[in-house]
PDB file of C-alpha atoms in Angstrom:
ATOM      1  CA  PRO A   5      75.766  85.539 127.022  1.00 65.00           C
ATOM      2  CA  ALA A   6      78.215  82.768 127.723  1.00 79.00           C
ATOM      3  CA  ALA A   7      79.472  80.964 124.629  1.00 68.00           C
ATOM      4  CA  GLY A   8      78.109  77.655 125.909  1.00 91.00           C
ATOM      5  CA  MET A   9      74.604  79.096 126.156  1.00 95.00           C
ATOM      6  CA  VAL A  10      74.837  80.539 122.647  1.00 94.00           C
ATOM      7  CA  ASP A  11      75.921  77.147 121.313  1.00 95.00           C
ATOM      8  CA  LYS A  12      72.991  75.439 123.029  1.00 96.00           C
ATOM      9  CA  ALA A  13      70.507  78.057 121.785  1.00 96.00           C
ATOM     10  CA  VAL A  14      71.767  77.776 118.205  1.00 97.00           C
ATOM     11  CA  ALA A  15      71.565  73.973 118.401  1.00 97.00           C
ATOM     12  CA  VAL A  16      67.895  74.341 119.405  1.00 97.00           C
ATOM     13  CA  LEU A  17      67.304  76.744 116.493  1.00 97.00           C
ATOM     14  CA  ALA A  18      68.952  74.286 114.082  1.00 97.00           C
ATOM     15  CA  ASN A  19      66.545  71.591 115.293  1.00 97.00           C
ATOM     16  CA  LEU A  20      63.550  73.933 115.071  1.00 97.00           C
ATOM     17  CA  ALA A  21      64.543  74.879 111.519  1.00 97.00           C
ATOM     18  CA  THR A  22      63.847  71.325 110.389  1.00 97.00           C
ATOM     19  CA  THR A  23      60.093  71.928 110.839  1.00 96.00           C
ATOM     20  CA  GLN A  24      57.850  74.316 108.940  1.00 96.00           C
ATOM     21  CA  GLU A  25      56.512  75.857 112.154  1.00 97.00           C
ATOM     22  CA  GLY A  26      60.033  76.260 113.523  1.00 97.00           C
ATOM     23  CA  ARG A  27      61.305  77.929 110.342  1.00 96.00           C
ATOM     24  CA  PHE A  28      58.366  80.336 110.395  1.00 96.00           C
ATOM     25  CA  ALA A  29      58.998  81.237 114.037  1.00 97.00           C
ATOM     26  CA  ILE A  30      62.726  81.805 113.493  1.00 97.00           C
ATOM     27  CA  GLY A  31      62.132  83.921 110.399  1.00 95.00           C
ATOM     28  CA  GLU A  32      59.244  85.951 111.779  1.00 95.00           C
ATOM     29  CA  GLU A  33      60.693  86.558 115.236  1.00 95.00           C
ATOM     30  CA  GLY A  34      64.026  87.999 114.134  1.00 94.00           C
ATOM     31  CA  GLY A  35      66.204  84.928 114.427  1.00 96.00           C
ATOM     32  CA  ILE A  36      67.949  85.342 111.078  1.00 97.00           C
ATOM     33  CA  PRO A  37      70.243  88.265 112.062  1.00 97.00           C
ATOM     34  CA  ALA A  38      71.324  86.341 115.175  1.00 97.00           C
ATOM     35  CA  LEU A  39      72.099  83.232 113.120  1.00 98.00           C
ATOM     36  CA  VAL A  40      74.135  85.246 110.611  1.00 97.00           C
ATOM     37  CA  GLU A  41      76.053  86.812 113.518  1.00 97.00           C
ATOM     38  CA  VAL A  42      76.851  83.355 114.910  1.00 97.00           C
ATOM     39  CA  VAL A  43      78.099  82.208 111.487  1.00 97.00           C
ATOM     40  CA  GLU A  44      80.466  85.168 111.581  1.00 96.00           C
ATOM     41  CA  LEU A  45      81.499  85.346 115.240  1.00 96.00           C
ATOM     42  CA  GLY A  46      80.425  82.146 116.980  1.00 95.00           C
ATOM     43  CA  SER A  47      82.299  79.075 118.132  1.00 95.00           C
ATOM     44  CA  GLN A  48      82.986  76.290 115.656  1.00 95.00           C
ATOM     45  CA  ARG A  49      79.971  74.337 116.906  1.00 95.00           C
ATOM     46  CA  GLY A  50      77.793  77.468 116.862  1.00 96.00           C
ATOM     47  CA  LYS A  51      78.833  78.298 113.306  1.00 97.00           C
ATOM     48  CA  GLU A  52      78.050  74.754 112.216  1.00 97.00           C
ATOM     49  CA  ASN A  53      74.540  74.794 113.687  1.00 98.00           C
ATOM     50  CA  ALA A  54      73.815  78.334 112.509  1.00 98.00           C
ATOM     51  CA  ALA A  55      74.776  77.380 108.943  1.00 98.00           C
ATOM     52  CA  ALA A  56      72.541  74.298 109.160  1.00 97.00           C
ATOM     53  CA  ALA A  57      69.603  76.425 110.367  1.00 98.00           C
ATOM     54  CA  LEU A  58      70.147  79.047 107.660  1.00 98.00           C
ATOM     55  CA  LEU A  59      70.289  76.334 105.005  1.00 97.00           C
ATOM     56  CA  GLN A  60      66.892  75.039 106.158  1.00 97.00           C
ATOM     57  CA  LEU A  61      65.424  78.552 106.217  1.00 96.00           C
ATOM     58  CA  CYS A  62      66.723  79.532 102.780  1.00 95.00           C
ATOM     59  CA  THR A  63      65.879  76.359 100.912  1.00 92.00           C
ATOM     60  CA  ASN A  64      62.280  76.587 102.093  1.00 88.00           C
ATOM     61  CA  SER A  65      61.529  80.320 101.706  1.00 92.00           C
ATOM     62  CA  ASN A  66      62.406  82.946  99.111  1.00 91.00           C
ATOM     63  CA  ARG A  67      61.579  85.660 101.631  1.00 94.00           C
ATOM     64  CA  PHE A  68      63.870  84.257 104.313  1.00 95.00           C
ATOM     65  CA  ARG A  69      66.595  83.783 101.687  1.00 95.00           C
ATOM     66  CA  SER A  70      66.329  87.497 100.882  1.00 94.00           C
ATOM     67  CA  VAL A  71      66.619  88.401 104.559  1.00 96.00           C
ATOM     68  CA  VAL A  72      69.711  86.207 104.960  1.00 96.00           C
ATOM     69  CA  LEU A  73      71.326  87.876 101.941  1.00 95.00           C
ATOM     70  CA  GLN A  74      70.414  91.356 103.221  1.00 96.00           C
ATOM     71  CA  GLU A  75      72.064  90.493 106.542  1.00 96.00           C
ATOM     72  CA  GLY A  76      75.392  90.093 104.736  1.00 96.00           C
ATOM     73  CA  ALA A  77      75.711  86.342 105.145  1.00 96.00           C
ATOM     74  CA  ILE A  78      77.815  85.682 102.043  1.00 96.00           C
ATOM     75  CA  PRO A  79      81.284  86.710 103.363  1.00 97.00           C
ATOM     76  CA  PRO A  80      81.061  84.729 106.631  1.00 97.00           C
ATOM     77  CA  LEU A  81      79.610  81.744 104.757  1.00 97.00           C
ATOM     78  CA  VAL A  82      82.497  81.828 102.282  1.00 97.00           C
ATOM     79  CA  ALA A  83      84.954  81.932 105.194  1.00 97.00           C
ATOM     80  CA  LEU A  84      83.133  79.077 106.925  1.00 97.00           C
ATOM     81  CA  SER A  85      83.089  76.995 103.735  1.00 97.00           C
ATOM     82  CA  GLN A  86      86.885  77.236 103.705  1.00 97.00           C
ATOM     83  CA  SER A  87      87.810  76.949 107.371  1.00 95.00           C
ATOM     84  CA  GLY A  88      84.969  75.399 109.355  1.00 93.00           C
ATOM     85  CA  THR A  89      84.415  71.908 110.664  1.00 95.00           C
ATOM     86  CA  PRO A  90      83.602  69.326 107.994  1.00 97.00           C
ATOM     87  CA  ARG A  91      79.846  69.657 108.701  1.00 96.00           C
ATOM     88  CA  ALA A  92      80.068  73.466 108.753  1.00 97.00           C
ATOM     89  CA  LYS A  93      81.925  73.457 105.426  1.00 97.00           C
ATOM     90  CA  GLU A  94      79.259  71.177 103.956  1.00 97.00           C
ATOM     91  CA  LYS A  95      76.332  73.343 105.160  1.00 97.00           C
ATOM     92  CA  ALA A  96      77.970  76.650 104.182  1.00 97.00           C
ATOM     93  CA  SER A  97      78.897  75.308 100.744  1.00 97.00           C
ATOM     94  CA  ALA A  98      75.382  73.952 100.194  1.00 97.00           C
ATOM     95  CA  LEU A  99      73.877  77.303 101.161  1.00 97.00           C
ATOM     96  CA  LEU A 100      76.226  79.246  98.870  1.00 97.00           C
ATOM     97  CA  ARG A 101      75.400  76.806  96.048  1.00 96.00           C
ATOM     98  CA  HIS A 102      71.682  77.359  96.702  1.00 95.00           C
ATOM     99  CA  PHE A 103      72.126  81.152  96.481  1.00 94.00           C
ATOM    100  CA  ARG A 104      74.031  80.749  93.210  1.00 92.00           C
ATOM    101  CA  GLU A 105      71.424  78.406  91.715  1.00 91.00           C
ATOM    102  CA  GLN A 106      68.559  80.732  92.652  1.00 89.00           C
ATOM    103  CA  ARG A 107      70.380  83.693  91.163  1.00 85.00           C
ATOM    104  CA  HIS A 108      71.041  81.834  87.908  1.00 84.00           C
ATOM    105  CA  ALA A 109      67.436  80.627  87.757  1.00 83.00           C
ATOM    106  CA  ALA A 110      66.200  84.202  88.204  1.00 80.00           C
ATOM    107  CA  LEU A 111      68.546  85.506  85.535  1.00 80.00           C
ATOM    108  CA  GLY A 112      67.459  82.707  83.209  1.00 79.00           C
ATOM    109  CA  ARG A 113      63.853  83.837  83.589  1.00 74.00           C
ATOM    110  CA  GLY A 114      64.815  87.387  82.685  1.00 69.00           C
ATOM    111  CA  ILE A 115      64.320  88.700  86.204  1.00 61.00           C
ATOM    112  CA  PRO A 116      66.740  91.510  87.098  1.00 57.00           C
ATOM    113  CA  ASP A 117      69.698  90.518  89.261  1.00 52.00           C
ATOM    114  CA  ARG A 118      68.134  91.184  92.630  1.00 53.00           C
ATOM    115  CA  HIS A 119      66.561  89.128  95.389  1.00 51.00           C
ATOM    116  CA  ILE A 120      63.263  87.649  94.335  1.00 46.00           C
ATOM    117  CA  ASP A 121      60.384  86.786  96.631  1.00 44.00           C
TER     118      ASP A 121
END
């Protein structure tokens, strides 16, 4: 699809991710792999909106957080946190911080170092 259409679709997903029903639909209908791909390969605007959507998904669901991690989101998020737009850097950094905090919380509870649900 044309880059402009991808950007518009990801902007819609970012808006949907702000609602519980929208997050559920994105997570259940296979939207997470597409969002991770946009973080890695999309335009600057697409990356920004994809990171915002993923942040909403992950901070509201352990299961969706696990899916995002399984999709290999960490490397493109690290890259985005260093070289994206100011908003993209903010969203990517917040998401990476969330992953770190959840991991430390799990380790502090004596749970093995793996994704928890």
